XYZ file of C-alpha atoms in Angstrom:
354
model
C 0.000 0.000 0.000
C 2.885 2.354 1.065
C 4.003 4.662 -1.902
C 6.575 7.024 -0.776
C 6.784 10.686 -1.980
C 9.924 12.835 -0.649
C 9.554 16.866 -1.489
C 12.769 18.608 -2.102
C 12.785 22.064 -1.531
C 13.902 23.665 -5.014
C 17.455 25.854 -5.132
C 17.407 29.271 -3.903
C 18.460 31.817 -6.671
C 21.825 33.442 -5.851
C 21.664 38.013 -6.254
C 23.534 38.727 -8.874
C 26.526 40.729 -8.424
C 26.337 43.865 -9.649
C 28.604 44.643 -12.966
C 30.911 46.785 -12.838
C 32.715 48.599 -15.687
C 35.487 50.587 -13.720
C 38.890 48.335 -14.535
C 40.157 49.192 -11.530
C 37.528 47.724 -9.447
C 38.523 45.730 -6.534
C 36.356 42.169 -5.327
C 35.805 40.302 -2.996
C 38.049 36.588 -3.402
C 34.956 34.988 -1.537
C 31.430 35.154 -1.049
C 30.026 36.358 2.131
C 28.883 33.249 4.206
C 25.075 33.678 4.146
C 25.708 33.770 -0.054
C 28.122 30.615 0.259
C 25.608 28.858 2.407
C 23.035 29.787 -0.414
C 25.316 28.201 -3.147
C 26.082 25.222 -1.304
C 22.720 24.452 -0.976
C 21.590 24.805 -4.430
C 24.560 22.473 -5.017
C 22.999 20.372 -2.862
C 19.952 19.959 -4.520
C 21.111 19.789 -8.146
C 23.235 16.581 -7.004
C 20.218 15.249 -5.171
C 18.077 15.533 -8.223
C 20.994 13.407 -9.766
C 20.815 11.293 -7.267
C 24.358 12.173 -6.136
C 23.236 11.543 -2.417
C 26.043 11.331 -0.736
C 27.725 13.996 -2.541
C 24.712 15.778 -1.873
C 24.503 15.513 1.716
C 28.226 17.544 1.492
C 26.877 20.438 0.617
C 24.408 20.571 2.877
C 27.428 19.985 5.853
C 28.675 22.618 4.680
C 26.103 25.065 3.705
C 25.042 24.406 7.700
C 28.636 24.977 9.013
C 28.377 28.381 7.659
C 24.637 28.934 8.194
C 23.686 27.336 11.306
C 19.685 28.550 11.302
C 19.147 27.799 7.416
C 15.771 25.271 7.803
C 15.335 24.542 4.087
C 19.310 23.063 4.371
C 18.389 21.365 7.100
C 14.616 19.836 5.796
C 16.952 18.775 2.555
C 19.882 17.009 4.885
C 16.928 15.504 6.349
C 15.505 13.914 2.558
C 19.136 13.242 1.378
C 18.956 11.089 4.967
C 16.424 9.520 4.189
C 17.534 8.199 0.585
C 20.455 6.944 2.088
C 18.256 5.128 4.886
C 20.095 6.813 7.739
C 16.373 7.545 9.090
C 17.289 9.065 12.508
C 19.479 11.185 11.900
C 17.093 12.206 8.870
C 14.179 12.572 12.082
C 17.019 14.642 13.944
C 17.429 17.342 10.940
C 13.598 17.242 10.351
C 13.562 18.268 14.088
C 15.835 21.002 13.596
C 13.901 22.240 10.267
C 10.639 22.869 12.569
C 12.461 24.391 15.355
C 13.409 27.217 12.485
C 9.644 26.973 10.684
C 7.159 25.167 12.951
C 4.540 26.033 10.375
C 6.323 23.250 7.530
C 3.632 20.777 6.597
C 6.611 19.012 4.242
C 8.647 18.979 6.993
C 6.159 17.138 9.196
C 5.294 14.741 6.547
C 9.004 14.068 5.695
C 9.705 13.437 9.646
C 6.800 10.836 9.554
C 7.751 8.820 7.095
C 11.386 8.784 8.580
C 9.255 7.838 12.017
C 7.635 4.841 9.892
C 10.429 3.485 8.757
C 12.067 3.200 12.262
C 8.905 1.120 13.357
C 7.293 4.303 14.689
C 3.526 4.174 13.653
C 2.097 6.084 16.234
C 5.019 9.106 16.018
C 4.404 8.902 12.320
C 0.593 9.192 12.965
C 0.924 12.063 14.854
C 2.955 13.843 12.398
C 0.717 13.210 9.275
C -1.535 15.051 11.287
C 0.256 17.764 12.340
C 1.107 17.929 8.309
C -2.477 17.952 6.930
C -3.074 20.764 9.800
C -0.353 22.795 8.183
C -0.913 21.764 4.548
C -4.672 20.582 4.130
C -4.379 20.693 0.533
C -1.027 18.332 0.412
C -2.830 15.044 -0.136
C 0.347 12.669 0.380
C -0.119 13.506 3.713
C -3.317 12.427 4.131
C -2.946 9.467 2.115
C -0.176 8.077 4.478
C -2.251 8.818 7.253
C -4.832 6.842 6.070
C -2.889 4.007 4.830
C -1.359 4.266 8.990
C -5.050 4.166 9.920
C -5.834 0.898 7.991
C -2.967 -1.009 8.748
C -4.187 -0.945 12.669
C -7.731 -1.940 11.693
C -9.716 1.829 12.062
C -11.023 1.179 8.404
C -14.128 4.347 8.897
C -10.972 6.711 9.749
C -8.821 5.515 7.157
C -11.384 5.564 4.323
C -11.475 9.670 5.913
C -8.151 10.124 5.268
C -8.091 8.308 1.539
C -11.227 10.887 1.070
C -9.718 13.618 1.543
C -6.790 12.591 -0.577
C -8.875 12.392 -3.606
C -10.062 15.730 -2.852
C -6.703 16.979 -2.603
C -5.791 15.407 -5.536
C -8.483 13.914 -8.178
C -5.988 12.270 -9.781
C -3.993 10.044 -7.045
C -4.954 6.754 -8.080
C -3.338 4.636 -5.230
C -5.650 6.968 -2.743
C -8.497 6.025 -5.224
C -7.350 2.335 -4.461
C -7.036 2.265 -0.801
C -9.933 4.078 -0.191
C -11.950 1.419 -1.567
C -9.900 -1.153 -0.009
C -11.055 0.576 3.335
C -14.684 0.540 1.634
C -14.353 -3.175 1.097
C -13.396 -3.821 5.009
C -16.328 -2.241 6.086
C -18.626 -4.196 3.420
C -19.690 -1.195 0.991
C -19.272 -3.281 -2.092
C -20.781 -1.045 -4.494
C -18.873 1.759 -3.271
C -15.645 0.096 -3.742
C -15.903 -1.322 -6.706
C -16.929 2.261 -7.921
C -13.174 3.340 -6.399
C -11.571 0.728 -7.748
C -12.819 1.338 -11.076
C -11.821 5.352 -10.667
C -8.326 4.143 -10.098
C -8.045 2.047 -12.869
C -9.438 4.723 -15.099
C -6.558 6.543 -13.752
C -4.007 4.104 -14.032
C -4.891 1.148 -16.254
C -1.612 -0.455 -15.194
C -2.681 -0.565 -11.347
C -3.087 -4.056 -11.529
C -3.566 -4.597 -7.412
C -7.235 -2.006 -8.291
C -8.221 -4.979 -10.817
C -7.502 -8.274 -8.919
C -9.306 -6.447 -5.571
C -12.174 -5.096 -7.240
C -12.947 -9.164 -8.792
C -12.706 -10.230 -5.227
C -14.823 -7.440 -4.012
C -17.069 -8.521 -6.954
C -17.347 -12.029 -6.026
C -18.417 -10.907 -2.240
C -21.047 -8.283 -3.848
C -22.421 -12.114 -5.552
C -21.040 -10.893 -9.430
C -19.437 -13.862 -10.022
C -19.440 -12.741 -14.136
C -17.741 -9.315 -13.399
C -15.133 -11.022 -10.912
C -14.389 -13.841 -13.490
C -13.910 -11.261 -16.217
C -11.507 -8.955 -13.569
C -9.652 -12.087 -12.508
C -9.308 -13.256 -16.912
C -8.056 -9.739 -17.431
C -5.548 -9.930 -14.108
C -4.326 -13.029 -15.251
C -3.783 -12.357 -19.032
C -1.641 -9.416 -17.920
C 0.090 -11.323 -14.966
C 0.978 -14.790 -15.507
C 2.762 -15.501 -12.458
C 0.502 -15.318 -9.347
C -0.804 -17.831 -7.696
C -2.986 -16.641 -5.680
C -5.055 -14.961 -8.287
C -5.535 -18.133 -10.132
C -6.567 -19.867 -6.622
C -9.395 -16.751 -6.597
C -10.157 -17.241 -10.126
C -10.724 -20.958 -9.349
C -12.938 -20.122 -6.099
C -14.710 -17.797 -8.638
C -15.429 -20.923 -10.926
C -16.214 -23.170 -7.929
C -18.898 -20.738 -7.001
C -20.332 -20.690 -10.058
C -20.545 -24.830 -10.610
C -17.552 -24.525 -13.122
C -15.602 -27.527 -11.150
C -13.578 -28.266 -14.130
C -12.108 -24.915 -15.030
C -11.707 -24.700 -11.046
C -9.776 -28.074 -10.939
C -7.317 -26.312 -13.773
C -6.819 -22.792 -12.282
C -5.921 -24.907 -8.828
C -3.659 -26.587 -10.637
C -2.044 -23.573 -12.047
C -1.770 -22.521 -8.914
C 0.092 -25.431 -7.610
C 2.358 -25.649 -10.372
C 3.660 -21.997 -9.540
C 3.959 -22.325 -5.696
C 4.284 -26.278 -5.389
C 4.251 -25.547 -1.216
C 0.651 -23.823 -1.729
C -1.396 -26.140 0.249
C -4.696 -24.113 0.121
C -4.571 -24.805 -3.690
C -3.891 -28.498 -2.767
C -7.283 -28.596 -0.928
C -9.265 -26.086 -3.057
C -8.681 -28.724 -6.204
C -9.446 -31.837 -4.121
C -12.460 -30.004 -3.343
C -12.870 -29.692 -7.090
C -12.136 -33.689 -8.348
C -14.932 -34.538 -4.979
C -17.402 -32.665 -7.039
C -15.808 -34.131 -10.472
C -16.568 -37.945 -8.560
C -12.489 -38.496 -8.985
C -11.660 -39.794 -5.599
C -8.429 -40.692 -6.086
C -6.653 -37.736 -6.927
C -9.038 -35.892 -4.535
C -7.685 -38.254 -2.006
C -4.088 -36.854 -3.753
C -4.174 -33.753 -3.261
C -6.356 -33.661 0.110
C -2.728 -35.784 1.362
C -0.677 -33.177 -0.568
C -2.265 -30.176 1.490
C -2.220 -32.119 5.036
C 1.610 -33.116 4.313
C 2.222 -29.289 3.984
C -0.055 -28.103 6.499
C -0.776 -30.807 9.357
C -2.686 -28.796 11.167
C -5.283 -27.995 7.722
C -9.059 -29.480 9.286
C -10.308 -28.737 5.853
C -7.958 -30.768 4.466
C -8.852 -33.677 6.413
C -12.411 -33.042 5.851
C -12.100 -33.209 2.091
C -9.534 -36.548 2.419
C -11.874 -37.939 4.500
C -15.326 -37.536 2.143
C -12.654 -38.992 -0.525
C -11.648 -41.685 1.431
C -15.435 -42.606 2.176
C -16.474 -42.947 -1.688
C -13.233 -45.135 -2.019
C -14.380 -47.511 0.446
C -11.621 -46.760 3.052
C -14.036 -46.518 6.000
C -11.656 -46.403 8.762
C -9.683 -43.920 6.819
C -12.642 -41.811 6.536
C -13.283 -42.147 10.160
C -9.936 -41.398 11.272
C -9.859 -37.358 8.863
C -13.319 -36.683 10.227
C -12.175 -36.943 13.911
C -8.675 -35.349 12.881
C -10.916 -32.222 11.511
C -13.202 -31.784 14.440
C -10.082 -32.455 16.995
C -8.603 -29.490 14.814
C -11.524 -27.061 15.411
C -13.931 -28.825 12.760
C -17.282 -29.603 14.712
C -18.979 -30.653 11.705
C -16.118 -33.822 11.039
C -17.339 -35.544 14.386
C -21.387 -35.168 12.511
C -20.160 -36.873 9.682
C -18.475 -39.732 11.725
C -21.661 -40.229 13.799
C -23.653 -40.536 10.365
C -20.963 -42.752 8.822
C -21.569 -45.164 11.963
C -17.663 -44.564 12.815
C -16.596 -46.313 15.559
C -19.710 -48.793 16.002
């Protein structure tokens, strides 16, 4: 969810010194230090923009040396810190830029996500906020907020946050995104699949806004507009398993067993240690009638996953059509011991242990 966006403060311009036509003129040999300071730092930034970092982060030594109380050397030290991952003393210079200009949203925003990467949430929370305070029209900030806000479960706040985001800026698709991501948490389906649509008409490319809004579809009960999201997904991305395990759920659903059986498959065939696939496609060949490979995969998923009740549920309704009563017996028990009541009703009804 996390997309990061670092503001550099752009160069100062330098006064030109005035031109003189006397020969005889006599100059200065340097700068005074407020001007070197000044030229330093817009040294500074050109070589950040290059992503010269280190060289970067030079300048801004020295423009500081000579001008201790500059804040906009010290909020782009802080950046350059960042880059380079040294995130506290990035926090410390951020500090240090506020004492000069408490009023800099940036500079709140850029010391929050220095706080989030250190594993700071709440410090990072609070300085989002103290950012959108300073800078309600910056939507960055509000995004991260919100995305802060999810993460810990507040989904109404969060959904906020990505709101005003989008009214900040109509055209931030990944605020478009999360925003109905926090819609889907807290069951408006129709809403997020309307935000999910806005960000792909935003950014076609957002592939994440397509496979969510076929899994919101298949919740809203439009299994034909989630099988068409997950076809699209998966003709541009080949290589995820997990959307081909939806896609099969999707067919499941809909009494496609077959094409369920095959997108399982695909799925096992890129993550071979996938045992939810395993299960999902002996699921499948029970309501094909093929036992035996039902029975296959059903032992597949439980060698992965020993603890999988499902697993042993689906092995055991195999096992039963097979004739392997006592095997049966035995996964039913196994899947109620593990938290599955309903394995111990199907023993009882089997006669198991009479």
């Amino acid at each position: 969810m996390m997309h990061k966006s670092i503001l550099l403060i752009a160069a100062l311009s330098l006064p030109a010194l005035a031109a003189q036509a006397q020969v005889d003129t006599v100059r200065a040999s340097t700068l005074p230090p407020a001007q070197q300071a000044e030229k330093l730092y817009n040294s500074g930034v050109a070589k950040f923009n290059q992503k010269s970092y280190r060289a970067a982060l030079l300048d801004f030594d020295k423009a500081l040396t000579l001008r201790p109380d500059f804040a906009r050397a010290y909020y782009n030290r802080a950046t350059t810190r960042y880059e380079l991952k040294d995130y506290q003393p990035a926090v410390h210079d951020y500090d240090a830029a506020l004492k000069l200009d408490p009023k800099d949203g940036t500079a709140y925003f850029g010391r929050g996500q220095a706080r989030e990467a250190l594993q700071q949430p709440t410090e990072a929370e609070q300085d989002y906020s103290k950012a959108v305070e300073a800078t309600p029209a910056y939507a960055p900030a509000w995004y991260y907020r919100g995305a802060l806000r999810f993460e810990k479960g507040d989904y109404k706040a969060a959904k906020a946050d990505f709101d005003q985001a989008t009214k900040a800026d109509p055209n931030y698709a990944y605020a478009w995104h999360d925003r109905a991501s926090a819609e889907r948490q807290l069951q408006e389906y129709p809403a997020a699949i309307q935000s999910y649509t806005k960000a792909l008409a935003l950014q076609p490319e957002l592939l994440p806004a397509l496979l969510n809004r076929a899994g919101t579809r298949r919740r809203a009960g439009d299994l034909k507009g989630a099988l068409a999201d997950y076809t699209e997904y998966l003709r541009k991305k080949q290589d995820n398993p997990t959307a081909y395990t939806n896609r099969g759920a999707a067919r499941f659903e809909a009494g496609d067993y077959k094409g369920a059986a095959e997108d399982f498959g695909r799925a096992t065939e890129l993550d071979a240690s996938y045992a939810f696939a395993w299960n999902n496609r002996a699921a499948a060949y029970l309501k094909l009638e093929d036992y035996k490979k039902a029975d296959a995969d059903a032992s597949k998923a439980i060698a992965l996953n020993p603890t999988y009740a499902e697993a042993y549920l689906n092995r055991g309704h195999a096992r039963e059509m097979l004739r392997n009563a006592d095997g049966a017996c035995q996964d039913w028990r196994k899947a109620a011991e593990l938290g599955l009541e309903i394995g111990n009703n199907y023993a009882a009804n089997s006669g198991c242990g009479e």
